[in-house]
mmCIF file with all atom_site columns, C-alpha atoms in Angstrom:
data_model
loop_
_atom_site.group_PDB
_atom_site.id
_atom_site.type_symbol
_atom_site.label_atom_id
_atom_site.label_alt_id
_atom_site.label_comp_id
_atom_site.label_asym_id
_atom_site.label_entity_id
_atom_site.label_seq_id
_atom_site.pdbx_PDB_ins_code
_atom_site.Cartn_x
_atom_site.Cartn_y
_atom_site.Cartn_z
_atom_site.occupancy
_atom_site.B_iso_or_equiv
_atom_site.pdbx_formal_charge
_atom_site.auth_seq_id
_atom_site.auth_comp_id
_atom_site.auth_asym_id
_atom_site.auth_atom_id
_atom_site.pdbx_PDB_model_num
ATOM 1   C CA . MET A 1 1   ? -23.167 -22.240 28.438  1.00 0.00 ? 1   MET A CA 1
ATOM 2   C CA . GLU A 1 2   ? -23.285 -18.684 27.179  1.00 0.00 ? 2   GLU A CA 1
ATOM 3   C CA . LEU A 1 3   ? -21.895 -17.881 23.743  1.00 0.00 ? 3   LEU A CA 1
ATOM 4   C CA . GLN A 1 4   ? -19.438 -15.287 25.060  1.00 0.00 ? 4   GLN A CA 1
ATOM 5   C CA . HIS A 1 5   ? -18.051 -17.864 27.500  1.00 0.00 ? 5   HIS A CA 1
ATOM 6   C CA . ALA A 1 6   ? -17.436 -20.332 24.658  1.00 0.00 ? 6   ALA A CA 1
ATOM 7   C CA . ILE A 1 7   ? -15.815 -17.650 22.489  1.00 0.00 ? 7   ILE A CA 1
ATOM 8   C CA . LYS A 1 8   ? -13.574 -16.523 25.330  1.00 0.00 ? 8   LYS A CA 1
ATOM 9   C CA . TYR A 1 9   ? -12.449 -19.922 26.645  1.00 0.00 ? 9   TYR A CA 1
ATOM 10  C CA . ARG A 1 10  ? -12.498 -22.386 23.742  1.00 0.00 ? 10  ARG A CA 1
ATOM 11  C CA . ARG A 1 11  ? -8.896  -23.326 22.947  1.00 0.00 ? 11  ARG A CA 1
ATOM 12  C CA . SER A 1 12  ? -7.094  -25.720 20.667  1.00 0.00 ? 12  SER A CA 1
ATOM 13  C CA . ILE A 1 13  ? -6.271  -28.815 22.692  1.00 0.00 ? 13  ILE A CA 1
ATOM 14  C CA . LYS A 1 14  ? -2.914  -30.191 21.607  1.00 0.00 ? 14  LYS A CA 1
ATOM 15  C CA . LYS A 1 15  ? -2.470  -33.028 24.103  1.00 0.00 ? 15  LYS A CA 1
ATOM 16  C CA . PHE A 1 16  ? -2.880  -36.294 22.247  1.00 0.00 ? 16  PHE A CA 1
ATOM 17  C CA . ASN A 1 17  ? -0.721  -38.482 24.494  1.00 0.00 ? 17  ASN A CA 1
ATOM 18  C CA . ARG A 1 18  ? -3.500  -40.530 26.079  1.00 0.00 ? 18  ARG A CA 1
ATOM 19  C CA . ASP A 1 19  ? -6.461  -42.498 24.804  1.00 0.00 ? 19  ASP A CA 1
ATOM 20  C CA . MET A 1 20  ? -9.506  -40.223 24.524  1.00 0.00 ? 20  MET A CA 1
ATOM 21  C CA . HIS A 1 21  ? -13.175 -40.957 24.042  1.00 0.00 ? 21  HIS A CA 1
ATOM 22  C CA . ILE A 1 22  ? -15.903 -38.566 22.967  1.00 0.00 ? 22  ILE A CA 1
ATOM 23  C CA . ASN A 1 23  ? -19.662 -38.641 22.521  1.00 0.00 ? 23  ASN A CA 1
ATOM 24  C CA . GLU A 1 24  ? -20.189 -39.376 18.818  1.00 0.00 ? 24  GLU A CA 1
ATOM 25  C CA . ASP A 1 25  ? -23.869 -38.420 18.981  1.00 0.00 ? 25  ASP A CA 1
ATOM 26  C CA . ALA A 1 26  ? -22.803 -34.974 20.189  1.00 0.00 ? 26  ALA A CA 1
ATOM 27  C CA . VAL A 1 27  ? -20.396 -34.703 17.226  1.00 0.00 ? 27  VAL A CA 1
ATOM 28  C CA . ARG A 1 28  ? -23.177 -35.533 14.761  1.00 0.00 ? 28  ARG A CA 1
ATOM 29  C CA . GLU A 1 29  ? -25.471 -32.984 16.409  1.00 0.00 ? 29  GLU A CA 1
ATOM 30  C CA . ALA A 1 30  ? -22.794 -30.266 16.274  1.00 0.00 ? 30  ALA A CA 1
ATOM 31  C CA . VAL A 1 31  ? -22.033 -30.968 12.599  1.00 0.00 ? 31  VAL A CA 1
ATOM 32  C CA . VAL A 1 32  ? -25.705 -30.489 11.741  1.00 0.00 ? 32  VAL A CA 1
ATOM 33  C CA . GLU A 1 33  ? -26.284 -27.517 14.057  1.00 0.00 ? 33  GLU A CA 1
ATOM 34  C CA . ALA A 1 34  ? -23.203 -25.686 12.748  1.00 0.00 ? 34  ALA A CA 1
ATOM 35  C CA . ALA A 1 35  ? -24.862 -25.495 9.323   1.00 0.00 ? 35  ALA A CA 1
ATOM 36  C CA . ASN A 1 36  ? -26.805 -22.477 10.584  1.00 0.00 ? 36  ASN A CA 1
ATOM 37  C CA . ALA A 1 37  ? -23.724 -20.479 9.597   1.00 0.00 ? 37  ALA A CA 1
ATOM 38  C CA . PRO A 1 38  ? -24.182 -17.459 7.352   1.00 0.00 ? 38  PRO A CA 1
ATOM 39  C CA . ASN A 1 39  ? -23.421 -18.219 3.727   1.00 0.00 ? 39  ASN A CA 1
ATOM 40  C CA . HIS A 1 40  ? -24.023 -16.322 0.517   1.00 0.00 ? 40  HIS A CA 1
ATOM 41  C CA . GLY A 1 41  ? -26.945 -17.509 -1.565  1.00 0.00 ? 41  GLY A CA 1
ATOM 42  C CA . MET A 1 42  ? -27.526 -20.384 0.859   1.00 0.00 ? 42  MET A CA 1
ATOM 43  C CA . ARG A 1 43  ? -24.916 -22.365 -1.103  1.00 0.00 ? 43  ARG A CA 1
ATOM 44  C CA . GLU A 1 44  ? -23.730 -24.139 2.061   1.00 0.00 ? 44  GLU A CA 1
ATOM 45  C CA . PRO A 1 45  ? -20.379 -24.945 0.432   1.00 0.00 ? 45  PRO A CA 1
ATOM 46  C CA . TRP A 1 46  ? -19.143 -27.254 3.173   1.00 0.00 ? 46  TRP A CA 1
ATOM 47  C CA . ARG A 1 47  ? -19.239 -30.888 4.045   1.00 0.00 ? 47  ARG A CA 1
ATOM 48  C CA . VAL A 1 48  ? -17.424 -33.004 6.559   1.00 0.00 ? 48  VAL A CA 1
ATOM 49  C CA . VAL A 1 49  ? -16.039 -36.510 6.626   1.00 0.00 ? 49  VAL A CA 1
ATOM 50  C CA . TYR A 1 50  ? -16.114 -37.908 10.139  1.00 0.00 ? 50  TYR A CA 1
ATOM 51  C CA . VAL A 1 51  ? -13.633 -40.598 11.124  1.00 0.00 ? 51  VAL A CA 1
ATOM 52  C CA . PRO A 1 52  ? -14.760 -42.439 14.287  1.00 0.00 ? 52  PRO A CA 1
ATOM 53  C CA . LYS A 1 53  ? -12.240 -43.632 16.861  1.00 0.00 ? 53  LYS A CA 1
ATOM 54  C CA . HIS A 1 54  ? -12.202 -47.243 15.674  1.00 0.00 ? 54  HIS A CA 1
ATOM 55  C CA . LYS A 1 55  ? -11.170 -46.094 12.148  1.00 0.00 ? 55  LYS A CA 1
ATOM 56  C CA . LEU A 1 56  ? -8.419  -43.633 13.145  1.00 0.00 ? 56  LEU A CA 1
ATOM 57  C CA . GLY A 1 57  ? -5.532  -46.106 12.772  1.00 0.00 ? 57  GLY A CA 1
ATOM 58  C CA . GLU A 1 58  ? -6.662  -47.193 9.321   1.00 0.00 ? 58  GLU A CA 1
ATOM 59  C CA . MET A 1 59  ? -7.083  -43.550 8.239   1.00 0.00 ? 59  MET A CA 1
ATOM 60  C CA . SER A 1 60  ? -3.663  -42.573 9.625   1.00 0.00 ? 60  SER A CA 1
ATOM 61  C CA . LYS A 1 61  ? -1.917  -45.387 7.768   1.00 0.00 ? 61  LYS A CA 1
ATOM 62  C CA . GLU A 1 62  ? -3.630  -44.402 4.525   1.00 0.00 ? 62  GLU A CA 1
ATOM 63  C CA . VAL A 1 63  ? -2.859  -40.681 4.883   1.00 0.00 ? 63  VAL A CA 1
ATOM 64  C CA . THR A 1 64  ? 0.757   -41.128 5.943   1.00 0.00 ? 64  THR A CA 1
ATOM 65  C CA . ARG A 1 65  ? 1.405   -43.539 3.092   1.00 0.00 ? 65  ARG A CA 1
ATOM 66  C CA . TYR A 1 66  ? 1.114   -40.492 0.798   1.00 0.00 ? 66  TYR A CA 1
ATOM 67  C CA . ALA A 1 67  ? 2.025   -37.665 3.182   1.00 0.00 ? 67  ALA A CA 1
ATOM 68  C CA . PHE A 1 68  ? 5.287   -39.235 4.430   1.00 0.00 ? 68  PHE A CA 1
ATOM 69  C CA . PRO A 1 69  ? 6.179   -41.987 1.936   1.00 0.00 ? 69  PRO A CA 1
ATOM 70  C CA . ARG A 1 70  ? 9.830   -42.309 3.019   1.00 0.00 ? 70  ARG A CA 1
ATOM 71  C CA . GLU A 1 71  ? 9.639   -41.037 6.606   1.00 0.00 ? 71  GLU A CA 1
ATOM 72  C CA . PRO A 1 72  ? 8.798   -43.905 8.966   1.00 0.00 ? 72  PRO A CA 1
ATOM 73  C CA . GLU A 1 73  ? 9.312   -41.731 12.072  1.00 0.00 ? 73  GLU A CA 1
ATOM 74  C CA . LYS A 1 74  ? 6.718   -39.200 10.889  1.00 0.00 ? 74  LYS A CA 1
ATOM 75  C CA . LYS A 1 75  ? 4.317   -41.997 9.984   1.00 0.00 ? 75  LYS A CA 1
ATOM 76  C CA . GLN A 1 76  ? 4.641   -43.445 13.477  1.00 0.00 ? 76  GLN A CA 1
ATOM 77  C CA . SER A 1 77  ? 4.344   -40.052 15.154  1.00 0.00 ? 77  SER A CA 1
ATOM 78  C CA . HIS A 1 78  ? 1.154   -39.299 13.208  1.00 0.00 ? 78  HIS A CA 1
ATOM 79  C CA . TYR A 1 79  ? -0.268  -42.711 14.021  1.00 0.00 ? 79  TYR A CA 1
ATOM 80  C CA . ASP A 1 80  ? 0.540   -42.369 17.734  1.00 0.00 ? 80  ASP A CA 1
ATOM 81  C CA . ALA A 1 81  ? -1.089  -38.925 17.962  1.00 0.00 ? 81  ALA A CA 1
ATOM 82  C CA . VAL A 1 82  ? -4.149  -39.608 15.809  1.00 0.00 ? 82  VAL A CA 1
ATOM 83  C CA . THR A 1 83  ? -5.067  -42.957 17.341  1.00 0.00 ? 83  THR A CA 1
ATOM 84  C CA . ASN A 1 84  ? -5.252  -41.316 20.782  1.00 0.00 ? 84  ASN A CA 1
ATOM 85  C CA . LEU A 1 85  ? -7.925  -38.884 19.564  1.00 0.00 ? 85  LEU A CA 1
ATOM 86  C CA . GLY A 1 86  ? -11.611 -39.383 20.200  1.00 0.00 ? 86  GLY A CA 1
ATOM 87  C CA . GLY A 1 87  ? -12.423 -38.752 16.539  1.00 0.00 ? 87  GLY A CA 1
ATOM 88  C CA . PHE A 1 88  ? -11.424 -36.759 13.500  1.00 0.00 ? 88  PHE A CA 1
ATOM 89  C CA . ILE A 1 89  ? -13.172 -34.458 11.025  1.00 0.00 ? 89  ILE A CA 1
ATOM 90  C CA . ALA A 1 90  ? -12.009 -33.560 7.528   1.00 0.00 ? 90  ALA A CA 1
ATOM 91  C CA . LEU A 1 91  ? -13.560 -30.256 6.437   1.00 0.00 ? 91  LEU A CA 1
ATOM 92  C CA . ILE A 1 92  ? -14.221 -29.946 2.709   1.00 0.00 ? 92  ILE A CA 1
ATOM 93  C CA . MET A 1 93  ? -15.270 -26.885 0.681   1.00 0.00 ? 93  MET A CA 1
ATOM 94  C CA . LYS A 1 94  ? -17.114 -26.746 -2.622  1.00 0.00 ? 94  LYS A CA 1
ATOM 95  C CA . CYS A 1 95  ? -15.064 -24.647 -5.073  1.00 0.00 ? 95  CYS A CA 1
ATOM 96  C CA . ASP A 1 96  ? -16.427 -22.075 -7.463  1.00 0.00 ? 96  ASP A CA 1
ATOM 97  C CA . ALA A 1 97  ? -14.646 -20.844 -10.609 1.00 0.00 ? 97  ALA A CA 1
ATOM 98  C CA . ARG A 1 98  ? -16.084 -17.371 -10.082 1.00 0.00 ? 98  ARG A CA 1
ATOM 99  C CA . GLN A 1 99  ? -13.690 -15.310 -7.959  1.00 0.00 ? 99  GLN A CA 1
ATOM 100 C CA . ARG A 1 100 ? -16.289 -13.554 -5.788  1.00 0.00 ? 100 ARG A CA 1
ATOM 101 C CA . GLU A 1 101 ? -18.234 -16.754 -5.113  1.00 0.00 ? 101 GLU A CA 1
ATOM 102 C CA . GLU A 1 102 ? -15.022 -18.608 -4.253  1.00 0.00 ? 102 GLU A CA 1
ATOM 103 C CA . ASN A 1 103 ? -14.179 -15.905 -1.720  1.00 0.00 ? 103 ASN A CA 1
ATOM 104 C CA . GLU A 1 104 ? -17.700 -16.085 -0.306  1.00 0.00 ? 104 GLU A CA 1
ATOM 105 C CA . ASN A 1 105 ? -17.362 -19.867 0.000   1.00 0.00 ? 105 ASN A CA 1
ATOM 106 C CA . TYR A 1 106 ? -14.171 -19.498 2.045   1.00 0.00 ? 106 TYR A CA 1
ATOM 107 C CA . LEU A 1 107 ? -15.906 -17.032 4.362   1.00 0.00 ? 107 LEU A CA 1
ATOM 108 C CA . ALA A 1 108 ? -18.919 -19.330 4.726   1.00 0.00 ? 108 ALA A CA 1
ATOM 109 C CA . VAL A 1 109 ? -16.760 -22.359 5.521   1.00 0.00 ? 109 VAL A CA 1
ATOM 110 C CA . GLY A 1 110 ? -14.889 -20.271 8.097   1.00 0.00 ? 110 GLY A CA 1
ATOM 111 C CA . ALA A 1 111 ? -18.206 -19.308 9.713   1.00 0.00 ? 111 ALA A CA 1
ATOM 112 C CA . TYR A 1 112 ? -19.301 -22.962 9.643   1.00 0.00 ? 112 TYR A CA 1
ATOM 113 C CA . ALA A 1 113 ? -15.997 -24.053 11.208  1.00 0.00 ? 113 ALA A CA 1
ATOM 114 C CA . GLN A 1 114 ? -16.283 -21.455 13.981  1.00 0.00 ? 114 GLN A CA 1
ATOM 115 C CA . ASN A 1 115 ? -19.844 -22.578 14.724  1.00 0.00 ? 115 ASN A CA 1
ATOM 116 C CA . LEU A 1 116 ? -18.676 -26.184 14.782  1.00 0.00 ? 116 LEU A CA 1
ATOM 117 C CA . LEU A 1 117 ? -15.746 -25.521 17.120  1.00 0.00 ? 117 LEU A CA 1
ATOM 118 C CA . LEU A 1 118 ? -17.935 -23.549 19.540  1.00 0.00 ? 118 LEU A CA 1
ATOM 119 C CA . LEU A 1 119 ? -20.739 -26.122 19.476  1.00 0.00 ? 119 LEU A CA 1
ATOM 120 C CA . LEU A 1 120 ? -18.315 -28.962 20.105  1.00 0.00 ? 120 LEU A CA 1
ATOM 121 C CA . TYR A 1 121 ? -16.821 -27.033 23.028  1.00 0.00 ? 121 TYR A CA 1
ATOM 122 C CA . GLU A 1 122 ? -20.306 -26.453 24.423  1.00 0.00 ? 122 GLU A CA 1
ATOM 123 C CA . LYS A 1 123 ? -20.916 -30.223 24.210  1.00 0.00 ? 123 LYS A CA 1
ATOM 124 C CA . GLY A 1 124 ? -17.709 -30.939 26.149  1.00 0.00 ? 124 GLY A CA 1
ATOM 125 C CA . ILE A 1 125 ? -15.579 -31.924 23.151  1.00 0.00 ? 125 ILE A CA 1
ATOM 126 C CA . GLY A 1 126 ? -12.155 -30.382 22.685  1.00 0.00 ? 126 GLY A CA 1
ATOM 127 C CA . THR A 1 127 ? -10.818 -29.518 19.254  1.00 0.00 ? 127 THR A CA 1
ATOM 128 C CA . CYS A 1 128 ? -7.622  -28.674 17.451  1.00 0.00 ? 128 CYS A CA 1
ATOM 129 C CA . TRP A 1 129 ? -7.748  -27.256 13.934  1.00 0.00 ? 129 TRP A CA 1
ATOM 130 C CA . LYS A 1 130 ? -4.951  -28.586 11.690  1.00 0.00 ? 130 LYS A CA 1
ATOM 131 C CA . THR A 1 131 ? -3.945  -27.508 8.179   1.00 0.00 ? 131 THR A CA 1
ATOM 132 C CA . PRO A 1 132 ? -0.863  -29.591 7.316   1.00 0.00 ? 132 PRO A CA 1
ATOM 133 C CA . THR A 1 133 ? 0.717   -29.076 3.909   1.00 0.00 ? 133 THR A CA 1
ATOM 134 C CA . TYR A 1 134 ? -0.242  -32.565 2.796   1.00 0.00 ? 134 TYR A CA 1
ATOM 135 C CA . ILE A 1 135 ? -3.947  -31.611 2.610   1.00 0.00 ? 135 ILE A CA 1
ATOM 136 C CA . PHE A 1 136 ? -3.118  -30.527 -0.950  1.00 0.00 ? 136 PHE A CA 1
ATOM 137 C CA . HIS A 1 137 ? -1.702  -33.913 -1.977  1.00 0.00 ? 137 HIS A CA 1
ATOM 138 C CA . PRO A 1 138 ? -4.093  -35.488 -4.522  1.00 0.00 ? 138 PRO A CA 1
ATOM 139 C CA . LYS A 1 139 ? -3.895  -38.949 -2.951  1.00 0.00 ? 139 LYS A CA 1
ATOM 140 C CA . VAL A 1 140 ? -4.565  -37.592 0.543   1.00 0.00 ? 140 VAL A CA 1
ATOM 141 C CA . ARG A 1 141 ? -7.573  -35.770 -0.911  1.00 0.00 ? 141 ARG A CA 1
ATOM 142 C CA . ASN A 1 142 ? -8.722  -39.116 -2.327  1.00 0.00 ? 142 ASN A CA 1
ATOM 143 C CA . VAL A 1 143 ? -8.534  -40.742 1.109   1.00 0.00 ? 143 VAL A CA 1
ATOM 144 C CA . PHE A 1 144 ? -11.369 -38.425 2.171   1.00 0.00 ? 144 PHE A CA 1
ATOM 145 C CA . GLY A 1 145 ? -13.310 -38.603 -1.087  1.00 0.00 ? 145 GLY A CA 1
ATOM 146 C CA . VAL A 1 146 ? -12.614 -35.000 -2.061  1.00 0.00 ? 146 VAL A CA 1
ATOM 147 C CA . LEU A 1 147 ? -14.097 -34.393 -5.505  1.00 0.00 ? 147 LEU A CA 1
ATOM 148 C CA . PRO A 1 148 ? -12.326 -32.463 -8.304  1.00 0.00 ? 148 PRO A CA 1
ATOM 149 C CA . ASP A 1 149 ? -14.506 -29.388 -7.637  1.00 0.00 ? 149 ASP A CA 1
ATOM 150 C CA . GLU A 1 150 ? -13.795 -29.421 -3.900  1.00 0.00 ? 150 GLU A CA 1
ATOM 151 C CA . ARG A 1 151 ? -10.934 -28.406 -1.637  1.00 0.00 ? 151 ARG A CA 1
ATOM 152 C CA . LEU A 1 152 ? -9.760  -30.122 1.546   1.00 0.00 ? 152 LEU A CA 1
ATOM 153 C CA . ILE A 1 153 ? -9.669  -27.167 3.938   1.00 0.00 ? 153 ILE A CA 1
ATOM 154 C CA . GLY A 1 154 ? -8.254  -28.857 7.019   1.00 0.00 ? 154 GLY A CA 1
ATOM 155 C CA . PHE A 1 155 ? -8.759  -31.295 9.845   1.00 0.00 ? 155 PHE A CA 1
ATOM 156 C CA . ILE A 1 156 ? -10.387 -30.953 13.238  1.00 0.00 ? 156 ILE A CA 1
ATOM 157 C CA . TYR A 1 157 ? -8.924  -33.257 15.852  1.00 0.00 ? 157 TYR A CA 1
ATOM 158 C CA . LEU A 1 158 ? -11.546 -34.217 18.437  1.00 0.00 ? 158 LEU A CA 1
ATOM 159 C CA . THR A 1 159 ? -10.430 -34.639 22.032  1.00 0.00 ? 159 THR A CA 1
ATOM 160 C CA . ASP A 1 160 ? -11.908 -34.578 25.488  1.00 0.00 ? 160 ASP A CA 1
ATOM 161 C CA . LEU A 1 161 ? -11.785 -31.597 27.824  1.00 0.00 ? 161 LEU A CA 1
ATOM 162 C CA . GLU A 1 162 ? -11.084 -33.664 30.921  1.00 0.00 ? 162 GLU A CA 1
ATOM 163 C CA . SER A 1 163 ? -7.776  -32.088 31.895  1.00 0.00 ? 163 SER A CA 1
ATOM 164 C CA . GLU A 1 164 ? -8.205  -28.643 30.423  1.00 0.00 ? 164 GLU A CA 1
ATOM 165 C CA . LYS A 1 165 ? -8.303  -25.592 32.647  1.00 0.00 ? 165 LYS A CA 1
ATOM 166 C CA . GLU A 1 166 ? -10.234 -22.666 31.219  1.00 0.00 ? 166 GLU A CA 1
ATOM 167 C CA . THR A 1 167 ? -7.907  -19.763 30.589  1.00 0.00 ? 167 THR A CA 1
ATOM 168 C CA . GLU A 1 168 ? -8.377  -16.612 28.614  1.00 0.00 ? 168 GLU A CA 1
ATOM 169 C CA . ALA A 1 169 ? -5.835  -16.174 25.835  1.00 0.00 ? 169 ALA A CA 1
ATOM 170 C CA . LYS A 1 170 ? -3.852  -12.970 25.761  1.00 0.00 ? 170 LYS A CA 1
ATOM 171 C CA . ARG A 1 171 ? -4.647  -11.465 22.389  1.00 0.00 ? 171 ARG A CA 1
ATOM 172 C CA . LYS A 1 172 ? -1.976  -9.549  20.467  1.00 0.00 ? 172 LYS A CA 1
ATOM 173 C CA . ASN A 1 173 ? -4.195  -7.740  17.991  1.00 0.00 ? 173 ASN A CA 1
ATOM 174 C CA . LYS A 1 174 ? -5.421  -4.740  19.959  1.00 0.00 ? 174 LYS A CA 1
ATOM 175 C CA . GLY A 1 175 ? -5.931  -2.374  17.008  1.00 0.00 ? 175 GLY A CA 1
ATOM 176 C CA . VAL A 1 176 ? -8.764  -4.128  15.192  1.00 0.00 ? 176 VAL A CA 1
ATOM 177 C CA . TYR A 1 177 ? -11.206 -1.240  15.480  1.00 0.00 ? 177 TYR A CA 1
ATOM 178 C CA . THR A 1 178 ? -10.820 2.119   13.768  1.00 0.00 ? 178 THR A CA 1
ATOM 179 C CA . GLU A 1 179 ? -13.437 4.583   12.622  1.00 0.00 ? 179 GLU A CA 1
ATOM 180 C CA . TYR A 1 180 ? -13.734 5.871   9.118   1.00 0.00 ? 180 TYR A CA 1
ATOM 181 C CA . ILE A 1 181 ? -12.926 9.553   8.967   1.00 0.00 ? 181 ILE A CA 1
#
């Protein structure tokens, strides 16, 4: 698959209403290969926690215990969606007290995430990037082993591409390029 094809056609897959299975070896390969992302000072400020399919229910129950403590419907909805996935990745960033380095870390993790999403797509694995508000909850952070000097950036839901039709998204931002005068 050509890079431009992956950039043009990779989409967030938001259909989690059926049991999905993915190639876990391909996920591991993509996680490692994505580390070729540009990053300042070769700090590589990212790490991932992979949750395989057989652990999704346990993870969902633990997360929703803190994310939705008094909302049984939301707990069930999360469980129903997550347990249909093929796998799950928590993306974690190393923090830096220095403002410039912190900004560079965010950019590096974004580059890593883009590499990862494109590599997974190339390997036939669908993705959906999620950043729910509960990623900031200290006990949810603990579920994924996030250290005090780290930040839970978001989740990548792993799905299959079986029923997806490749379509090009209509982009709204047409004025991204201007020349300095």
